[in-house]
Amino acid sequence: MSLYQLESDWQNQHGQELQLQELQGKVQLVAMIYTHCSYACPRIIADLKRIEMGLEQYKREDIGIVLVTMDPARDTPERLLQFAKSNNLDPTRWTLLTSEQDNIRELAALLNMKYKTELDGEISHSNIITVLSETGEIIHQAEGLGVEPDETVNAIKGLLHKI
């Protein structure tokens, strides 16, 4: 099943409205984070950057990286843009998304991503990086923090050779 069949509305870090199907046509790395996270989410960003470094020989337009917030109340498009800039995320490759909580939960369920907001506002969550084919199908998932990127990089390379 393609995640691009979801008809939910999203906003990127520039405040532009979009639907997930607009991401099709390139291999996408997808991870769920929230910008106020001080431990796991910075590690997920670092892991994604390591994967990105392993793909330097490929064209920028062939691979996208999508971060989806689990905290839409605090992670406004403005906050996501500030976060992208402070983490030096290349805007030609990285897309940060927010939406209504129901849309986020639906996508999380399809990604097998579990999260829960604690009483103190922190969010307990699984740590998963997902590789989507250019048609939005889940091809590979890496679970955990600091996972060696080789398997994920190889899954992406395999997809890029088919395109």
PDB file of N, CA and C in Angstrom, residues 9-112:
ATOM      1  N   ASP A   9      -4.426  16.652   4.623  1.00  0.00           N
ATOM      2  CA  ASP A   9      -3.747  17.899   4.284  1.00  0.00           C
ATOM      3  C   ASP A   9      -2.620  18.161   5.274  1.00  0.00           C
ATOM      4  N   TRP A  10      -1.505  18.638   4.752  1.00  0.00           N
ATOM      5  CA  TRP A  10      -0.295  18.890   5.536  1.00  0.00           C
ATOM      6  C   TRP A  10       0.219  20.285   5.227  1.00  0.00           C
ATOM      7  N   GLN A  11       1.091  20.783   6.080  1.00  0.00           N
ATOM      8  CA  GLN A  11       1.795  22.043   5.833  1.00  0.00           C
ATOM      9  C   GLN A  11       3.278  21.795   5.996  1.00  0.00           C
ATOM     10  N   ASN A  12       4.076  22.373   5.093  1.00  0.00           N
ATOM     11  CA  ASN A  12       5.524  22.226   5.236  1.00  0.00           C
ATOM     12  C   ASN A  12       6.091  23.391   6.048  1.00  0.00           C
ATOM     13  N   GLN A  13       7.419  23.410   6.187  1.00  0.00           N
ATOM     14  CA  GLN A  13       8.070  24.411   7.013  1.00  0.00           C
ATOM     15  C   GLN A  13       7.943  25.824   6.441  1.00  0.00           C
ATOM     16  N   HIS A  14       7.477  25.954   5.201  1.00  0.00           N
ATOM     17  CA  HIS A  14       7.275  27.269   4.599  1.00  0.00           C
ATOM     18  C   HIS A  14       5.809  27.696   4.665  1.00  0.00           C
ATOM     19  N   GLY A  15       4.991  26.870   5.349  1.00  0.00           N
ATOM     20  CA  GLY A  15       3.569  27.191   5.474  1.00  0.00           C
ATOM     21  C   GLY A  15       2.754  26.820   4.257  1.00  0.00           C
ATOM     22  N   GLN A  16       3.368  26.122   3.292  1.00  0.00           N
ATOM     23  CA  GLN A  16       2.654  25.721   2.081  1.00  0.00           C
ATOM     24  C   GLN A  16       1.829  24.467   2.355  1.00  0.00           C
ATOM     25  N   GLU A  17       0.587  24.469   1.864  1.00  0.00           N
ATOM     26  CA  GLU A  17      -0.297  23.309   1.995  1.00  0.00           C
ATOM     27  C   GLU A  17       0.107  22.258   0.964  1.00  0.00           C
ATOM     28  N   LEU A  18       0.063  20.988   1.362  1.00  0.00           N
ATOM     29  CA  LEU A  18       0.330  19.923   0.419  1.00  0.00           C
ATOM     30  C   LEU A  18      -0.298  18.627   0.897  1.00  0.00           C
ATOM     31  N   GLN A  19      -0.360  17.674  -0.009  1.00  0.00           N
ATOM     32  CA  GLN A  19      -0.769  16.317   0.325  1.00  0.00           C
ATOM     33  C   GLN A  19       0.438  15.416   0.104  1.00  0.00           C
ATOM     34  N   LEU A  20       0.456  14.292   0.799  1.00  0.00           N
ATOM     35  CA  LEU A  20       1.620  13.408   0.742  1.00  0.00           C
ATOM     36  C   LEU A  20       1.931  12.948  -0.680  1.00  0.00           C
ATOM     37  N   GLN A  21       0.912  12.815  -1.509  1.00  0.00           N
ATOM     38  CA  GLN A  21       1.136  12.351  -2.879  1.00  0.00           C
ATOM     39  C   GLN A  21       2.062  13.294  -3.662  1.00  0.00           C
ATOM     40  N   GLU A  22       2.198  14.530  -3.197  1.00  0.00           N
ATOM     41  CA  GLU A  22       3.103  15.471  -3.866  1.00  0.00           C
ATOM     42  C   GLU A  22       4.572  15.117  -3.640  1.00  0.00           C
ATOM     43  N   LEU A  23       4.840  14.182  -2.720  1.00  0.00           N
ATOM     44  CA  LEU A  23       6.207  13.740  -2.453  1.00  0.00           C
ATOM     45  C   LEU A  23       6.645  12.621  -3.398  1.00  0.00           C
ATOM     46  N   GLN A  24       5.698  12.078  -4.177  1.00  0.00           N
ATOM     47  CA  GLN A  24       6.034  10.939  -5.023  1.00  0.00           C
ATOM     48  C   GLN A  24       6.968  11.344  -6.148  1.00  0.00           C
ATOM     49  N   GLY A  25       7.626  10.323  -6.709  1.00  0.00           N
ATOM     50  CA  GLY A  25       8.542  10.568  -7.812  1.00  0.00           C
ATOM     51  C   GLY A  25      10.000  10.487  -7.408  1.00  0.00           C
ATOM     52  N   LYS A  26      10.256  10.453  -6.105  1.00  0.00           N
ATOM     53  CA  LYS A  26      11.628  10.271  -5.631  1.00  0.00           C
ATOM     54  C   LYS A  26      11.604   9.387  -4.400  1.00  0.00           C
ATOM     55  N   VAL A  27      12.732   8.782  -4.098  1.00  0.00           N
ATOM     56  CA  VAL A  27      12.860   7.978  -2.893  1.00  0.00           C
ATOM     57  C   VAL A  27      12.820   8.941  -1.701  1.00  0.00           C
ATOM     58  N   GLN A  28      12.055   8.596  -0.666  1.00  0.00           N
ATOM     59  CA  GLN A  28      11.941   9.455   0.516  1.00  0.00           C
ATOM     60  C   GLN A  28      12.380   8.692   1.756  1.00  0.00           C
ATOM     61  N   LEU A  29      13.165   9.367   2.585  1.00  0.00           N
ATOM     62  CA  LEU A  29      13.461   8.898   3.936  1.00  0.00           C
ATOM     63  C   LEU A  29      12.490   9.625   4.841  1.00  0.00           C
ATOM     64  N   VAL A  30      11.794   8.903   5.706  1.00  0.00           N
ATOM     65  CA  VAL A  30      10.791   9.528   6.564  1.00  0.00           C
ATOM     66  C   VAL A  30      11.082   9.188   8.023  1.00  0.00           C
ATOM     67  N   ALA A  31      11.014  10.203   8.873  1.00  0.00           N
ATOM     68  CA  ALA A  31      11.139   9.994  10.310  1.00  0.00           C
ATOM     69  C   ALA A  31      10.182  10.939  11.027  1.00  0.00           C
ATOM     70  N   MET A  32       9.709  10.496  12.182  1.00  0.00           N
ATOM     71  CA  MET A  32       8.835  11.339  13.006  1.00  0.00           C
ATOM     72  C   MET A  32       9.652  11.850  14.191  1.00  0.00           C
ATOM     73  N   ILE A  33       9.546  13.156  14.410  1.00  0.00           N
ATOM     74  CA  ILE A  33      10.317  13.814  15.465  1.00  0.00           C
ATOM     75  C   ILE A  33       9.443  14.894  16.111  1.00  0.00           C
ATOM     76  N   TYR A  34       9.968  15.558  17.123  1.00  0.00           N
ATOM     77  CA  TYR A  34       9.404  16.829  17.560  1.00  0.00           C
ATOM     78  C   TYR A  34      10.556  17.722  17.963  1.00  0.00           C
ATOM     79  N   THR A  35      10.415  19.017  17.708  1.00  0.00           N
ATOM     80  CA  THR A  35      11.556  19.925  17.791  1.00  0.00           C
ATOM     81  C   THR A  35      12.006  20.231  19.221  1.00  0.00           C
ATOM     82  N   HIS A  36      11.161  19.979  20.210  1.00  0.00           N
ATOM     83  CA  HIS A  36      11.550  20.242  21.601  1.00  0.00           C
ATOM     84  C   HIS A  36      12.244  19.046  22.248  1.00  0.00           C
ATOM     85  N   CYS A  37      12.385  17.964  21.514  1.00  0.00           N
ATOM     86  CA  CYS A  37      13.027  16.754  22.013  1.00  0.00           C
ATOM     87  C   CYS A  37      14.524  17.026  22.202  1.00  0.00           C
ATOM     88  N   SER A  38      15.061  16.592  23.319  1.00  0.00           N
ATOM     89  CA  SER A  38      16.471  16.881  23.587  1.00  0.00           C
ATOM     90  C   SER A  38      17.367  15.650  23.503  1.00  0.00           C
ATOM     91  N   TYR A  39      16.796  14.461  23.340  1.00  0.00           N
ATOM     92  CA  TYR A  39      17.660  13.281  23.283  1.00  0.00           C
ATOM     93  C   TYR A  39      17.508  12.505  21.976  1.00  0.00           C
ATOM     94  N   ALA A  40      16.393  11.822  21.808  1.00  0.00           N
ATOM     95  CA  ALA A  40      16.253  10.891  20.674  1.00  0.00           C
ATOM     96  C   ALA A  40      16.179  11.606  19.327  1.00  0.00           C
ATOM     97  N   CYS A  41      15.410  12.661  19.234  1.00  0.00           N
ATOM     98  CA  CYS A  41      15.202  13.313  17.934  1.00  0.00           C
ATOM     99  C   CYS A  41      16.493  13.907  17.354  1.00  0.00           C
ATOM    100  N   PRO A  42      17.346  14.560  18.163  1.00  0.00           N
ATOM    101  CA  PRO A  42      18.632  14.999  17.592  1.00  0.00           C
ATOM    102  C   PRO A  42      19.467  13.820  17.071  1.00  0.00           C
ATOM    103  N   ARG A  43      19.350  12.672  17.721  1.00  0.00           N
ATOM    104  CA  ARG A  43      20.067  11.474  17.244  1.00  0.00           C
ATOM    105  C   ARG A  43      19.471  10.997  15.916  1.00  0.00           C
ATOM    106  N   ILE A  44      18.143  11.055  15.789  1.00  0.00           N
ATOM    107  CA  ILE A  44      17.505  10.660  14.527  1.00  0.00           C
ATOM    108  C   ILE A  44      17.983  11.570  13.396  1.00  0.00           C
ATOM    109  N   ILE A  45      18.060  12.881  13.658  1.00  0.00           N
ATOM    110  CA  ILE A  45      18.546  13.834  12.652  1.00  0.00           C
ATOM    111  C   ILE A  45      19.989  13.470  12.267  1.00  0.00           C
ATOM    112  N   ALA A  46      20.826  13.180  13.266  1.00  0.00           N
ATOM    113  CA  ALA A  46      22.224  12.804  12.998  1.00  0.00           C
ATOM    114  C   ALA A  46      22.284  11.523  12.157  1.00  0.00           C
ATOM    115  N   ASP A  47      21.423  10.557  12.477  1.00  0.00           N
ATOM    116  CA  ASP A  47      21.384   9.314  11.701  1.00  0.00           C
ATOM    117  C   ASP A  47      20.977   9.588  10.252  1.00  0.00           C
ATOM    118  N   LEU A  48      19.984  10.453  10.066  1.00  0.00           N
ATOM    119  CA  LEU A  48      19.546  10.795   8.712  1.00  0.00           C
ATOM    120  C   LEU A  48      20.668  11.497   7.940  1.00  0.00           C
ATOM    121  N   LYS A  49      21.414  12.349   8.612  1.00  0.00           N
ATOM    122  CA  LYS A  49      22.530  13.038   7.953  1.00  0.00           C
ATOM    123  C   LYS A  49      23.622  12.039   7.556  1.00  0.00           C
ATOM    124  N   ARG A  50      23.856  11.019   8.387  1.00  0.00           N
ATOM    125  CA  ARG A  50      24.836   9.986   8.040  1.00  0.00           C
ATOM    126  C   ARG A  50      24.374   9.205   6.813  1.00  0.00           C
ATOM    127  N   ILE A  51      23.081   8.899   6.756  1.00  0.00           N
ATOM    128  CA  ILE A  51      22.533   8.209   5.575  1.00  0.00           C
ATOM    129  C   ILE A  51      22.696   9.106   4.350  1.00  0.00           C
ATOM    130  N   GLU A  52      22.362  10.384   4.515  1.00  0.00           N
ATOM    131  CA  GLU A  52      22.466  11.346   3.410  1.00  0.00           C
ATOM    132  C   GLU A  52      23.911  11.403   2.884  1.00  0.00           C
ATOM    133  N   MET A  53      24.890  11.383   3.791  1.00  0.00           N
ATOM    134  CA  MET A  53      26.302  11.416   3.374  1.00  0.00           C
ATOM    135  C   MET A  53      26.664  10.180   2.554  1.00  0.00           C
ATOM    136  N   GLY A  54      26.028   9.055   2.839  1.00  0.00           N
ATOM    137  CA  GLY A  54      26.292   7.832   2.096  1.00  0.00           C
ATOM    138  C   GLY A  54      25.681   7.831   0.709  1.00  0.00           C
ATOM    139  N   LEU A  55      24.919   8.878   0.394  1.00  0.00           N
ATOM    140  CA  LEU A  55      24.223   8.953  -0.896  1.00  0.00           C
ATOM    141  C   LEU A  55      24.676  10.156  -1.720  1.00  0.00           C
ATOM    142  N   GLU A  56      25.825  10.722  -1.367  1.00  0.00           N
ATOM    143  CA  GLU A  56      26.296  11.955  -2.010  1.00  0.00           C
ATOM    144  C   GLU A  56      26.438  11.841  -3.521  1.00  0.00           C
ATOM    145  N   GLN A  57      26.706  10.633  -4.028  1.00  0.00           N
ATOM    146  CA  GLN A  57      26.939  10.497  -5.475  1.00  0.00           C
ATOM    147  C   GLN A  57      25.642  10.563  -6.283  1.00  0.00           C
ATOM    148  N   TYR A  58      24.504  10.544  -5.600  1.00  0.00           N
ATOM    149  CA  TYR A  58      23.218  10.585  -6.307  1.00  0.00           C
ATOM    150  C   TYR A  58      22.706  12.016  -6.412  1.00  0.00           C
ATOM    151  N   LYS A  59      21.878  12.252  -7.414  1.00  0.00           N
ATOM    152  CA  LYS A  59      21.320  13.588  -7.633  1.00  0.00           C
ATOM    153  C   LYS A  59      20.405  13.980  -6.478  1.00  0.00           C
ATOM    154  N   ARG A  60      20.456  15.249  -6.130  1.00  0.00           N
ATOM    155  CA  ARG A  60      19.643  15.773  -5.028  1.00  0.00           C
ATOM    156  C   ARG A  60      18.146  15.552  -5.294  1.00  0.00           C
ATOM    157  N   GLU A  61      17.744  15.643  -6.561  1.00  0.00           N
ATOM    158  CA  GLU A  61      16.313  15.527  -6.877  1.00  0.00           C
ATOM    159  C   GLU A  61      15.805  14.086  -6.830  1.00  0.00           C
ATOM    160  N   ASP A  62      16.708  13.112  -6.643  1.00  0.00           N
ATOM    161  CA  ASP A  62      16.276  11.710  -6.593  1.00  0.00           C
ATOM    162  C   ASP A  62      15.900  11.244  -5.182  1.00  0.00           C
ATOM    163  N   ILE A  63      16.338  11.986  -4.166  1.00  0.00           N
ATOM    164  CA  ILE A  63      16.129  11.557  -2.777  1.00  0.00           C
ATOM    165  C   ILE A  63      15.622  12.728  -1.950  1.00  0.00           C
ATOM    166  N   GLY A  64      14.565  12.466  -1.187  1.00  0.00           N
ATOM    167  CA  GLY A  64      14.055  13.475  -0.269  1.00  0.00           C
ATOM    168  C   GLY A  64      14.105  12.945   1.152  1.00  0.00           C
ATOM    169  N   ILE A  65      14.121  13.862   2.096  1.00  0.00           N
ATOM    170  CA  ILE A  65      14.085  13.492   3.512  1.00  0.00           C
ATOM    171  C   ILE A  65      12.931  14.255   4.143  1.00  0.00           C
ATOM    172  N   VAL A  66      12.031  13.519   4.782  1.00  0.00           N
ATOM    173  CA  VAL A  66      10.822  14.109   5.349  1.00  0.00           C
ATOM    174  C   VAL A  66      10.815  13.891   6.859  1.00  0.00           C
ATOM    175  N   LEU A  67      10.657  14.978   7.591  1.00  0.00           N
ATOM    176  CA  LEU A  67      10.468  14.915   9.038  1.00  0.00           C
ATOM    177  C   LEU A  67       9.028  15.300   9.330  1.00  0.00           C
ATOM    178  N   VAL A  68       8.334  14.457  10.074  1.00  0.00           N
ATOM    179  CA  VAL A  68       6.939  14.714  10.431  1.00  0.00           C
ATOM    180  C   VAL A  68       6.881  14.933  11.936  1.00  0.00           C
ATOM    181  N   THR A  69       6.301  16.042  12.361  1.00  0.00           N
ATOM    182  CA  THR A  69       6.228  16.321  13.788  1.00  0.00           C
ATOM    183  C   THR A  69       5.167  15.469  14.477  1.00  0.00           C
ATOM    184  N   MET A  70       5.445  15.144  15.731  1.00  0.00           N
ATOM    185  CA  MET A  70       4.462  14.477  16.598  1.00  0.00           C
ATOM    186  C   MET A  70       3.823  15.498  17.536  1.00  0.00           C
ATOM    187  N   ASP A  71       4.216  16.757  17.412  1.00  0.00           N
ATOM    188  CA  ASP A  71       3.822  17.814  18.348  1.00  0.00           C
ATOM    189  C   ASP A  71       3.292  19.029  17.579  1.00  0.00           C
ATOM    190  N   PRO A  72       2.135  18.866  16.904  1.00  0.00           N
ATOM    191  CA  PRO A  72       1.664  19.957  16.047  1.00  0.00           C
ATOM    192  C   PRO A  72       1.285  21.233  16.809  1.00  0.00           C
ATOM    193  N   ALA A  73       0.986  21.121  18.085  1.00  0.00           N
ATOM    194  CA  ALA A  73       0.626  22.325  18.855  1.00  0.00           C
ATOM    195  C   ALA A  73       1.817  23.272  18.967  1.00  0.00           C
ATOM    196  N   ARG A  74       3.002  22.719  19.173  1.00  0.00           N
ATOM    197  CA  ARG A  74       4.197  23.569  19.318  1.00  0.00           C
ATOM    198  C   ARG A  74       4.991  23.681  18.022  1.00  0.00           C
ATOM    199  N   ASP A  75       4.951  22.659  17.191  1.00  0.00           N
ATOM    200  CA  ASP A  75       5.743  22.660  15.956  1.00  0.00           C
ATOM    201  C   ASP A  75       4.951  23.259  14.798  1.00  0.00           C
ATOM    202  N   THR A  76       4.821  24.565  14.834  1.00  0.00           N
ATOM    203  CA  THR A  76       4.167  25.307  13.755  1.00  0.00           C
ATOM    204  C   THR A  76       5.105  25.336  12.544  1.00  0.00           C
ATOM    205  N   PRO A  77       4.610  25.701  11.382  1.00  0.00           N
ATOM    206  CA  PRO A  77       5.515  25.829  10.237  1.00  0.00           C
ATOM    207  C   PRO A  77       6.697  26.763  10.530  1.00  0.00           C
ATOM    208  N   GLU A  78       6.441  27.848  11.256  1.00  0.00           N
ATOM    209  CA  GLU A  78       7.515  28.786  11.590  1.00  0.00           C
ATOM    210  C   GLU A  78       8.578  28.109  12.457  1.00  0.00           C
ATOM    211  N   ARG A  79       8.125  27.345  13.443  1.00  0.00           N
ATOM    212  CA  ARG A  79       9.049  26.634  14.329  1.00  0.00           C
ATOM    213  C   ARG A  79       9.834  25.582  13.533  1.00  0.00           C
ATOM    214  N   LEU A  80       9.160  24.877  12.624  1.00  0.00           N
ATOM    215  CA  LEU A  80       9.830  23.874  11.805  1.00  0.00           C
ATOM    216  C   LEU A  80      10.896  24.511  10.907  1.00  0.00           C
ATOM    217  N   LEU A  81      10.604  25.687  10.348  1.00  0.00           N
ATOM    218  CA  LEU A  81      11.575  26.386   9.509  1.00  0.00           C
ATOM    219  C   LEU A  81      12.796  26.800  10.328  1.00  0.00           C
ATOM    220  N   GLN A  82      12.550  27.331  11.516  1.00  0.00           N
ATOM    221  CA  GLN A  82      13.644  27.718  12.415  1.00  0.00           C
ATOM    222  C   GLN A  82      14.492  26.492  12.773  1.00  0.00           C
ATOM    223  N   PHE A  83      13.823  25.369  13.059  1.00  0.00           N
ATOM    224  CA  PHE A  83      14.512  24.127  13.396  1.00  0.00           C
ATOM    225  C   PHE A  83      15.369  23.655  12.222  1.00  0.00           C
ATOM    226  N   ALA A  84      14.815  23.718  11.011  1.00  0.00           N
ATOM    227  CA  ALA A  84      15.554  23.290   9.817  1.00  0.00           C
ATOM    228  C   ALA A  84      16.805  24.142   9.635  1.00  0.00           C
ATOM    229  N   LYS A  85      16.667  25.447   9.803  1.00  0.00           N
ATOM    230  CA  LYS A  85      17.819  26.340   9.646  1.00  0.00           C
ATOM    231  C   LYS A  85      18.865  26.088  10.726  1.00  0.00           C
ATOM    232  N   SER A  86      18.437  25.924  11.972  1.00  0.00           N
ATOM    233  CA  SER A  86      19.395  25.741  13.070  1.00  0.00           C
ATOM    234  C   SER A  86      20.115  24.385  12.981  1.00  0.00           C
ATOM    235  N   ASN A  87      19.528  23.428  12.256  1.00  0.00           N
ATOM    236  CA  ASN A  87      20.161  22.113  12.078  1.00  0.00           C
ATOM    237  C   ASN A  87      20.825  21.962  10.707  1.00  0.00           C
ATOM    238  N   ASN A  88      20.900  23.082   9.963  1.00  0.00           N
ATOM    239  CA  ASN A  88      21.533  23.082   8.626  1.00  0.00           C
ATOM    240  C   ASN A  88      20.948  22.019   7.711  1.00  0.00           C
ATOM    241  N   LEU A  89      19.613  21.922   7.673  1.00  0.00           N
ATOM    242  CA  LEU A  89      18.939  20.957   6.814  1.00  0.00           C
ATOM    243  C   LEU A  89      18.716  21.595   5.445  1.00  0.00           C
ATOM    244  N   ASP A  90      19.288  21.019   4.421  1.00  0.00           N
ATOM    245  CA  ASP A  90      19.226  21.545   3.062  1.00  0.00           C
ATOM    246  C   ASP A  90      17.762  21.609   2.593  1.00  0.00           C
ATOM    247  N   PRO A  91      17.248  22.827   2.342  1.00  0.00           N
ATOM    248  CA  PRO A  91      15.832  22.956   1.964  1.00  0.00           C
ATOM    249  C   PRO A  91      15.489  22.339   0.611  1.00  0.00           C
ATOM    250  N   THR A  92      16.502  22.022  -0.203  1.00  0.00           N
ATOM    251  CA  THR A  92      16.206  21.360  -1.479  1.00  0.00           C
ATOM    252  C   THR A  92      15.993  19.866  -1.294  1.00  0.00           C
ATOM    253  N   ARG A  93      16.338  19.347  -0.110  1.00  0.00           N
ATOM    254  CA  ARG A  93      16.189  17.912   0.129  1.00  0.00           C
ATOM    255  C   ARG A  93      15.263  17.621   1.309  1.00  0.00           C
ATOM    256  N   TRP A  94      15.278  18.445   2.344  1.00  0.00           N
ATOM    257  CA  TRP A  94      14.539  18.172   3.580  1.00  0.00           C
ATOM    258  C   TRP A  94      13.198  18.889   3.575  1.00  0.00           C
ATOM    259  N   THR A  95      12.134  18.142   3.892  1.00  0.00           N
ATOM    260  CA  THR A  95      10.794  18.696   4.041  1.00  0.00           C
ATOM    261  C   THR A  95      10.322  18.380   5.449  1.00  0.00           C
ATOM    262  N   LEU A  96       9.871  19.395   6.166  1.00  0.00           N
ATOM    263  CA  LEU A  96       9.342  19.206   7.519  1.00  0.00           C
ATOM    264  C   LEU A  96       7.842  19.442   7.460  1.00  0.00           C
ATOM    265  N   LEU A  97       7.078  18.500   8.017  1.00  0.00           N
ATOM    266  CA  LEU A  97       5.625  18.543   7.888  1.00  0.00           C
ATOM    267  C   LEU A  97       4.918  18.562   9.231  1.00  0.00           C
ATOM    268  N   THR A  98       3.788  19.263   9.228  1.00  0.00           N
ATOM    269  CA  THR A  98       2.861  19.239  10.350  1.00  0.00           C
ATOM    270  C   THR A  98       1.451  19.116   9.788  1.00  0.00           C
ATOM    271  N   SER A  99       0.539  18.721  10.651  1.00  0.00           N
ATOM    272  CA  SER A  99      -0.854  18.573  10.244  1.00  0.00           C
ATOM    273  C   SER A  99      -1.700  18.522  11.504  1.00  0.00           C
ATOM    274  N   GLU A 100      -2.959  18.147  11.333  1.00  0.00           N
ATOM    275  CA  GLU A 100      -3.817  17.931  12.493  1.00  0.00           C
ATOM    276  C   GLU A 100      -3.405  16.626  13.167  1.00  0.00           C
ATOM    277  N   GLN A 101      -3.641  16.547  14.477  1.00  0.00           N
ATOM    278  CA  GLN A 101      -3.224  15.383  15.259  1.00  0.00           C
ATOM    279  C   GLN A 101      -3.753  14.066  14.663  1.00  0.00           C
ATOM    280  N   ASP A 102      -4.995  14.036  14.197  1.00  0.00           N
ATOM    281  CA  ASP A 102      -5.557  12.803  13.631  1.00  0.00           C
ATOM    282  C   ASP A 102      -4.785  12.342  12.396  1.00  0.00           C
ATOM    283  N   ASN A 103      -4.382  13.279  11.549  1.00  0.00           N
ATOM    284  CA  ASN A 103      -3.614  12.939  10.342  1.00  0.00           C
ATOM    285  C   ASN A 103      -2.237  12.395  10.717  1.00  0.00           C
ATOM    286  N   ILE A 104      -1.631  13.006  11.727  1.00  0.00           N
ATOM    287  CA  ILE A 104      -0.317  12.570  12.188  1.00  0.00           C
ATOM    288  C   ILE A 104      -0.417  11.161  12.772  1.00  0.00           C
ATOM    289  N   ARG A 105      -1.448  10.918  13.573  1.00  0.00           N
ATOM    290  CA  ARG A 105      -1.631   9.582  14.166  1.00  0.00           C
ATOM    291  C   ARG A 105      -1.870   8.519  13.090  1.00  0.00           C
ATOM    292  N   GLU A 106      -2.641   8.869  12.068  1.00  0.00           N
ATOM    293  CA  GLU A 106      -2.899   7.918  10.983  1.00  0.00           C
ATOM    294  C   GLU A 106      -1.598   7.552  10.268  1.00  0.00           C
ATOM    295  N   LEU A 107      -0.782   8.557   9.950  1.00  0.00           N
ATOM    296  CA  LEU A 107       0.497   8.284   9.292  1.00  0.00           C
ATOM    297  C   LEU A 107       1.409   7.479  10.217  1.00  0.00           C
ATOM    298  N   ALA A 108       1.441   7.834  11.495  1.00  0.00           N
ATOM    299  CA  ALA A 108       2.276   7.112  12.472  1.00  0.00           C
ATOM    300  C   ALA A 108       1.885   5.632  12.515  1.00  0.00           C
ATOM    301  N   ALA A 109       0.591   5.354  12.509  1.00  0.00           N
ATOM    302  CA  ALA A 109       0.126   3.964  12.556  1.00  0.00           C
ATOM    303  C   ALA A 109       0.603   3.198  11.319  1.00  0.00           C
ATOM    304  N   LEU A 110       0.535   3.825  10.161  1.00  0.00           N
ATOM    305  CA  LEU A 110       0.971   3.166   8.928  1.00  0.00           C
ATOM    306  C   LEU A 110       2.481   2.947   8.902  1.00  0.00           C
ATOM    307  N   LEU A 111       3.215   3.797   9.604  1.00  0.00           N
ATOM    308  CA  LEU A 111       4.673   3.661   9.688  1.00  0.00           C
ATOM    309  C   LEU A 111       5.097   2.759  10.856  1.00  0.00           C
ATOM    310  N   ASN A 112       4.113   2.235  11.582  1.00  0.00           N
ATOM    311  CA  ASN A 112       4.367   1.423  12.778  1.00  0.00           C
ATOM    312  C   ASN A 112       5.133   2.221  13.838  1.00  0.00           C
TER     313      ASN A 112
END
